[in-house]
Amino acid sequence: MCHQTVCEIDLERLMEMELERWSSEDCRETGRGGGRTQCDCSQLGHFGLFFDLNPGEPLSPLALATISYIGAIVSVFCLLLLLLTYLSSKTLRRKEHGRILINISVSLLCLYVVFVVAGLVTSVGPLCGLVAALFHYIMLVFFGWTAAEAVFLYHKLAVVLGNPIHHYVWKAGLTVWLSPLVVTAISVGLGYKYYINPYYCRATEWPFWLGHILPVSIIGIFNWIVFAIIMLKLCLGTVKVDVERDSARRTFKKNFFIAVGLSLLLGLGWGFGLTATSSDLKELTFALQVIFSLFVGSQGVLIFVFHGLRSPQFRLVWHLPLV
């Protein structure tokens, strides 16, 4: 065990460096020499750190980490199953929506994997910086694909007259996979030191604000606008459906599933992470971080359910009953 007094001294030194996110409970002894005890301290990672503008020590880091890691592992399994099904079915993967869904699933899967790895390398500075840069890139790729899905749905459902976008998925793929690489490379090149942190592997300072929060916020606002337009047209369309004697309950249920399915693919719930920023109201912050961690952790599972199990063609691949 580390000597508590030594760790407390190190903690005071870190606080003077404005890195007061440490907790002496997360310290372990790594060696002794010269009358000093070396302590390796880290902070348990959780999904709330993705958008936390002022990271601090949560009330129960173990609870948040448990929720986040269990959710990530289960979602990874579901996304792998979804990808296996789509890649093995020519009918599913040849559709543009199916190929966009594959890319969204791949980027989200990579995001979960990087998150898990990031929690294991906080004590290795250069490796932590590399993982932080990779996390930055994958996060932008994921949100880029949600924007690509928004453009695709808008052009398909909202644009009445218009020419189809030829080879849309290929064009979107080149843009989404390459442009975040440029943003990340510039951020790392100009501010590499902000990617190396002893407490969590994530960009800080201006790379976090300009390279992470700004583009994600712009994409989030765009996706919300597209979602509102599509749902408005859908609701206006239900008037005609009611005239055709379709039951109101069935129509509401159908629209509800469409809304949830769209919100998952457009990543609408991720903006909620900004409200989970650490503040003096620790109880409220903790509650918001729990909710956000539950949502992000279940994102892969929900995509599997709403865009996998609910699809008749998906169930045919596994010979499941069509209900």
Short mmCIF file of C-alpha atoms in Angstrom, two decimals:
data_model
loop_
_atom_site.label_atom_id
_atom_site.label_comp_id
_atom_site.label_asym_id
_atom_site.label_seq_id
_atom_site.Cartn_x
_atom_site.Cartn_y
_atom_site.Cartn_z
CA MET A 1 0.00 0.00 0.00
CA CYS A 2 1.15 3.53 -0.68
CA HIS A 3 1.91 5.67 2.31
CA GLN A 4 -1.09 8.00 2.58
CA THR A 5 1.08 10.94 3.64
CA VAL A 6 3.32 10.65 0.61
CA CYS A 7 0.34 10.42 -1.74
CA GLU A 8 -1.24 13.42 -0.06
CA ILE A 9 1.95 15.43 -0.59
CA ASP A 10 1.93 14.47 -4.27
CA LEU A 11 -1.74 15.39 -4.39
CA GLU A 12 -1.00 18.86 -3.03
CA ARG A 13 1.70 19.33 -5.66
CA LEU A 14 -0.73 18.31 -8.39
CA MET A 15 -3.34 20.72 -7.07
CA GLU A 16 -0.82 23.52 -7.42
CA MET A 17 -0.44 22.46 -11.08
CA GLU A 18 -4.23 22.78 -11.50
CA LEU A 19 -4.62 19.02 -11.86
CA GLU A 20 -6.81 18.60 -8.81
CA ARG A 21 -8.79 15.77 -10.44
CA TRP A 22 -6.85 13.16 -8.52
CA SER A 23 -8.13 11.00 -5.73
CA SER A 24 -5.74 9.37 -3.27
CA GLU A 25 -8.08 6.35 -3.24
CA ASP A 26 -6.96 5.57 -6.80
CA CYS A 27 -3.24 5.45 -5.94
CA ARG A 28 -1.01 2.40 -5.70
CA GLU A 29 2.63 1.98 -4.80
CA THR A 30 4.94 1.41 -7.76
CA GLY A 31 8.34 1.56 -6.06
CA ARG A 32 10.56 2.92 -3.33
CA GLY A 33 13.95 4.52 -3.39
CA GLY A 34 15.92 7.37 -1.86
CA GLY A 35 13.56 7.57 1.09
CA ARG A 36 10.60 8.23 -1.22
CA THR A 37 7.59 6.17 -2.16
CA GLN A 38 6.45 6.37 -5.76
CA CYS A 39 2.71 6.28 -6.33
CA ASP A 40 0.89 5.63 -9.59
CA CYS A 41 -2.49 7.39 -9.49
CA SER A 42 -5.28 7.34 -12.01
CA GLN A 43 -8.92 8.26 -12.36
CA LEU A 44 -11.48 5.67 -13.38
CA GLY A 45 -12.81 6.47 -16.81
CA HIS A 46 -16.49 6.85 -17.59
CA PHE A 47 -18.56 8.10 -20.51
CA GLY A 48 -19.27 11.38 -18.74
CA LEU A 49 -15.69 12.45 -19.51
CA PHE A 50 -16.49 12.53 -23.24
CA PHE A 51 -18.06 15.98 -23.00
CA ASP A 52 -17.21 17.11 -19.47
CA LEU A 53 -16.08 20.72 -19.87
CA ASN A 54 -14.61 20.81 -16.36
CA PRO A 55 -13.62 17.27 -15.34
CA GLY A 56 -13.69 16.68 -11.61
CA GLU A 57 -13.80 13.80 -9.17
CA PRO A 58 -17.33 12.30 -9.21
CA LEU A 59 -19.14 11.15 -6.09
CA SER A 60 -18.78 7.49 -7.04
CA PRO A 61 -16.20 6.93 -9.79
CA LEU A 62 -16.47 3.16 -9.38
CA ALA A 63 -20.23 3.21 -10.07
CA LEU A 64 -19.81 5.35 -13.20
CA ALA A 65 -16.92 3.21 -14.43
CA THR A 66 -18.90 0.01 -13.84
CA ILE A 67 -21.90 1.31 -15.79
CA SER A 68 -19.66 2.55 -18.61
CA TYR A 69 -17.52 -0.57 -19.00
CA ILE A 70 -20.40 -3.04 -18.76
CA GLY A 71 -22.38 -1.00 -21.28
CA ALA A 72 -19.39 -0.80 -23.62
CA ILE A 73 -18.75 -4.55 -23.49
CA VAL A 74 -22.40 -5.47 -24.13
CA SER A 75 -22.69 -2.90 -26.94
CA VAL A 76 -19.50 -4.21 -28.56
CA PHE A 77 -21.01 -7.70 -28.65
CA CYS A 78 -24.28 -6.41 -30.15
CA LEU A 79 -22.49 -4.29 -32.76
CA LEU A 80 -20.29 -7.22 -33.78
CA LEU A 81 -23.40 -9.35 -34.24
CA LEU A 82 -25.06 -6.58 -36.24
CA LEU A 83 -22.02 -6.15 -38.49
CA LEU A 84 -21.69 -9.90 -38.99
CA THR A 85 -25.32 -10.08 -40.09
CA TYR A 86 -25.17 -7.11 -42.47
CA LEU A 87 -21.88 -8.16 -44.03
CA SER A 88 -23.13 -11.72 -44.57
CA SER A 89 -26.35 -10.60 -46.27
CA LYS A 90 -26.10 -9.17 -49.77
CA THR A 91 -29.65 -7.83 -49.49
CA LEU A 92 -28.83 -5.81 -46.37
CA ARG A 93 -25.43 -4.46 -47.33
CA ARG A 94 -26.27 -3.41 -50.90
CA LYS A 95 -28.72 -0.74 -49.74
CA GLU A 96 -27.31 2.72 -49.11
CA HIS A 97 -28.93 2.88 -45.68
CA GLY A 98 -27.41 -0.49 -44.81
CA ARG A 99 -23.92 0.64 -45.81
CA ILE A 100 -24.26 3.84 -43.80
CA LEU A 101 -25.44 1.80 -40.82
CA ILE A 102 -22.38 -0.44 -41.20
CA ASN A 103 -20.08 2.58 -41.04
CA ILE A 104 -21.93 4.04 -38.05
CA SER A 105 -21.63 0.68 -36.27
CA VAL A 106 -17.92 0.35 -37.10
CA SER A 107 -17.11 3.83 -35.82
CA LEU A 108 -19.18 3.33 -32.65
CA LEU A 109 -17.54 -0.06 -32.10
CA CYS A 110 -14.09 1.52 -32.42
CA LEU A 111 -15.17 4.26 -30.00
CA TYR A 112 -16.10 1.68 -27.36
CA VAL A 113 -12.83 -0.20 -27.83
CA VAL A 114 -10.73 2.96 -27.58
CA PHE A 115 -12.64 3.97 -24.45
CA VAL A 116 -11.83 0.64 -22.77
CA VAL A 117 -8.17 0.84 -23.81
CA ALA A 118 -7.92 4.45 -22.61
CA GLY A 119 -8.72 3.34 -19.08
CA LEU A 120 -5.73 0.99 -19.10
CA VAL A 121 -2.96 3.31 -20.31
CA THR A 122 -3.38 6.46 -18.22
CA SER A 123 -0.04 5.86 -16.49
CA VAL A 124 1.90 5.67 -19.78
CA GLY A 125 2.17 9.26 -21.03
CA PRO A 126 3.03 8.82 -24.75
CA LEU A 127 0.65 5.88 -25.14
CA CYS A 128 -2.10 7.81 -23.38
CA GLY A 129 -1.52 10.70 -25.79
CA LEU A 130 -1.77 8.34 -28.76
CA VAL A 131 -5.02 6.86 -27.44
CA ALA A 132 -6.40 10.35 -26.76
CA ALA A 133 -5.66 11.36 -30.37
CA LEU A 134 -7.26 8.16 -31.65
CA PHE A 135 -10.29 8.79 -29.47
CA HIS A 136 -10.54 12.34 -30.87
CA TYR A 137 -10.43 11.00 -34.44
CA ILE A 138 -12.96 8.20 -33.89
CA MET A 139 -15.38 10.52 -32.12
CA LEU A 140 -15.35 12.90 -35.09
CA VAL A 141 -15.79 9.98 -37.50
CA PHE A 142 -18.81 8.71 -35.58
CA PHE A 143 -20.49 12.10 -35.59
CA GLY A 144 -19.51 12.56 -39.22
CA TRP A 145 -21.46 9.43 -40.12
CA THR A 146 -24.48 10.62 -38.15
CA ALA A 147 -24.37 13.78 -40.28
CA ALA A 148 -24.05 11.67 -43.42
CA GLU A 149 -27.12 9.71 -42.34
CA ALA A 150 -28.97 12.98 -41.70
CA VAL A 151 -28.19 14.24 -45.22
CA PHE A 152 -29.24 10.90 -46.71
CA LEU A 153 -32.55 10.84 -44.82
CA TYR A 154 -33.27 14.49 -45.58
CA HIS A 155 -32.71 13.99 -49.29
CA LYS A 156 -34.77 10.80 -49.30
CA LEU A 157 -37.69 11.84 -47.10
CA ALA A 158 -37.82 15.64 -47.12
CA VAL A 159 -36.79 16.61 -50.65
CA VAL A 160 -39.78 16.06 -52.91
CA LEU A 161 -38.09 16.95 -56.19
CA GLY A 162 -34.40 16.43 -56.66
CA ASN A 163 -31.84 14.30 -58.40
CA PRO A 164 -30.43 11.31 -56.50
CA ILE A 165 -26.89 11.66 -55.19
CA HIS A 166 -24.87 9.16 -57.19
CA HIS A 167 -22.37 7.07 -55.22
CA TYR A 168 -23.39 8.92 -52.06
CA VAL A 169 -21.96 6.39 -49.61
CA TRP A 170 -18.56 6.42 -51.32
CA LYS A 171 -18.45 10.21 -51.33
CA ALA A 172 -19.59 10.37 -47.71
CA GLY A 173 -17.08 7.70 -46.73
CA LEU A 174 -14.11 9.57 -48.17
CA THR A 175 -15.24 12.78 -46.50
CA VAL A 176 -16.10 11.30 -43.11
CA TRP A 177 -13.06 9.07 -42.72
CA LEU A 178 -10.48 11.57 -44.04
CA SER A 179 -11.59 15.02 -42.84
CA PRO A 180 -11.46 14.09 -39.11
CA LEU A 181 -7.95 12.79 -39.76
CA VAL A 182 -6.91 16.25 -40.94
CA VAL A 183 -8.54 17.95 -37.93
CA THR A 184 -6.93 15.53 -35.49
CA ALA A 185 -3.51 15.77 -37.16
CA ILE A 186 -3.56 19.57 -36.96
CA SER A 187 -4.68 19.51 -33.32
CA VAL A 188 -2.05 16.96 -32.32
CA GLY A 189 0.66 18.70 -34.33
CA LEU A 190 0.02 22.09 -32.74
CA GLY A 191 -0.90 20.94 -29.25
CA TYR A 192 0.44 17.44 -28.62
CA LYS A 193 1.07 18.22 -24.94
CA TYR A 194 -2.67 18.69 -24.42
CA TYR A 195 -3.25 15.03 -25.33
CA ILE A 196 -0.97 13.69 -22.58
CA ASN A 197 -2.73 13.72 -19.23
CA PRO A 198 -1.93 11.73 -16.09
CA TYR A 199 -5.58 11.40 -15.07
CA TYR A 200 -7.55 10.48 -18.23
CA CYS A 201 -6.75 10.02 -21.91
CA ARG A 202 -8.61 12.84 -23.62
CA ALA A 203 -7.70 16.10 -25.31
CA THR A 204 -7.82 19.22 -23.15
CA GLU A 205 -7.58 23.00 -23.57
CA TRP A 206 -8.07 24.38 -27.11
CA PRO A 207 -7.82 21.00 -28.96
CA PHE A 208 -10.78 19.83 -26.89
CA TRP A 209 -12.81 23.00 -27.46
CA LEU A 210 -12.00 23.71 -31.11
CA GLY A 211 -11.30 20.21 -32.38
CA HIS A 212 -13.88 18.28 -30.37
CA ILE A 213 -16.71 20.32 -28.85
CA LEU A 214 -17.10 22.79 -31.75
CA PRO A 215 -17.51 20.29 -34.64
CA VAL A 216 -19.60 17.91 -32.54
CA SER A 217 -21.90 20.77 -31.50
CA ILE A 218 -22.32 21.94 -35.11
CA ILE A 219 -23.15 18.42 -36.28
CA GLY A 220 -25.50 17.93 -33.34
CA ILE A 221 -27.45 21.09 -34.15
CA PHE A 222 -27.64 20.10 -37.82
CA ASN A 223 -28.91 16.61 -36.94
CA TRP A 224 -31.57 18.04 -34.63
CA ILE A 225 -32.80 20.34 -37.41
CA VAL A 226 -33.02 17.46 -39.88
CA PHE A 227 -34.77 15.32 -37.28
CA ALA A 228 -37.34 18.06 -36.65
CA ILE A 229 -38.01 18.47 -40.39
CA ILE A 230 -38.45 14.73 -40.92
CA MET A 231 -40.73 14.31 -37.91
CA LEU A 232 -42.78 17.34 -38.97
CA LYS A 233 -43.32 15.86 -42.42
CA LEU A 234 -44.09 12.51 -40.84
CA CYS A 235 -46.71 14.02 -38.54
CA LEU A 236 -48.27 15.92 -41.42
CA GLY A 237 -48.35 12.70 -43.36
CA THR A 238 -50.23 10.92 -40.58
CA VAL A 239 -53.30 13.03 -41.35
CA LYS A 240 -53.61 11.20 -44.64
CA VAL A 241 -53.01 7.89 -42.93
CA ASP A 242 -55.84 8.56 -40.48
CA VAL A 243 -58.16 9.28 -43.39
CA GLU A 244 -57.28 5.84 -44.68
CA ARG A 245 -58.73 4.44 -41.42
CA ASP A 246 -55.45 3.47 -39.88
CA SER A 247 -55.79 3.30 -36.11
CA ALA A 248 -54.34 6.23 -34.17
CA ARG A 249 -52.64 3.86 -31.75
CA ARG A 250 -50.88 1.97 -34.51
CA THR A 251 -49.82 5.21 -36.17
CA PHE A 252 -48.44 6.59 -32.90
CA LYS A 253 -46.53 3.37 -32.24
CA LYS A 254 -45.07 3.40 -35.73
CA ASN A 255 -44.03 7.04 -35.47
CA PHE A 256 -42.56 6.43 -32.02
CA PHE A 257 -40.30 3.66 -33.28
CA ILE A 258 -39.30 5.79 -36.26
CA ALA A 259 -38.42 8.69 -33.96
CA VAL A 260 -36.34 6.49 -31.64
CA GLY A 261 -34.61 4.81 -34.57
CA LEU A 262 -33.75 8.14 -36.15
CA SER A 263 -32.50 9.61 -32.88
CA LEU A 264 -30.12 6.66 -32.45
CA LEU A 265 -28.63 6.97 -35.93
CA LEU A 266 -28.35 10.76 -35.67
CA GLY A 267 -26.73 10.62 -32.22
CA LEU A 268 -29.22 13.11 -30.79
CA GLY A 269 -28.75 12.04 -27.18
CA TRP A 270 -25.00 12.69 -27.11
CA GLY A 271 -25.46 16.41 -26.63
CA PHE A 272 -26.90 15.58 -23.22
CA GLY A 273 -23.31 14.94 -22.14
CA LEU A 274 -22.66 18.70 -22.04
CA THR A 275 -25.18 19.00 -19.20
CA ALA A 276 -23.20 16.44 -17.20
CA THR A 277 -20.28 18.85 -16.77
CA SER A 278 -18.81 18.75 -13.29
CA SER A 279 -19.99 21.57 -11.03
CA ASP A 280 -20.45 22.40 -7.36
CA LEU A 281 -23.79 20.53 -7.42
CA LYS A 282 -22.12 17.15 -7.19
CA GLU A 283 -25.33 15.18 -6.62
CA LEU A 284 -26.96 16.63 -9.73
CA THR A 285 -23.78 16.21 -11.76
CA PHE A 286 -23.49 12.59 -10.67
CA ALA A 287 -27.12 11.87 -11.61
CA LEU A 288 -26.64 13.43 -15.06
CA GLN A 289 -23.42 11.50 -15.60
CA VAL A 290 -25.16 8.25 -14.67
CA ILE A 291 -27.96 8.94 -17.16
CA PHE A 292 -25.49 9.86 -19.90
CA SER A 293 -23.32 6.80 -19.19
CA LEU A 294 -26.39 4.57 -19.38
CA PHE A 295 -27.40 6.10 -22.71
CA VAL A 296 -23.95 5.90 -24.33
CA GLY A 297 -23.37 2.43 -22.94
CA SER A 298 -26.65 1.18 -24.39
CA GLN A 299 -26.28 2.94 -27.77
CA GLY A 300 -24.91 -0.16 -29.47
CA VAL A 301 -27.59 -2.36 -27.93
CA LEU A 302 -30.38 -0.01 -29.01
CA ILE A 303 -29.04 0.20 -32.57
CA PHE A 304 -28.96 -3.60 -32.66
CA VAL A 305 -32.57 -3.80 -31.48
CA PHE A 306 -34.10 -1.00 -33.56
CA HIS A 307 -32.09 -1.48 -36.76
CA GLY A 308 -31.41 -5.19 -36.44
CA LEU A 309 -33.99 -7.27 -34.64
CA ARG A 310 -36.89 -5.10 -35.84
CA SER A 311 -35.86 -5.56 -39.48
CA PRO A 312 -37.64 -8.45 -41.25
CA GLN A 313 -34.65 -8.99 -43.55
CA PHE A 314 -32.31 -9.08 -40.55
CA ARG A 315 -34.45 -11.75 -38.87
CA LEU A 316 -34.54 -13.79 -42.07
CA VAL A 317 -30.75 -14.12 -41.93
CA TRP A 318 -31.01 -15.76 -38.52
CA HIS A 319 -34.25 -17.58 -39.37
CA LEU A 320 -36.10 -15.74 -36.65
CA PRO A 321 -39.90 -15.48 -36.73
CA LEU A 322 -41.26 -12.45 -38.58
CA VAL A 323 -43.42 -10.64 -36.03
#
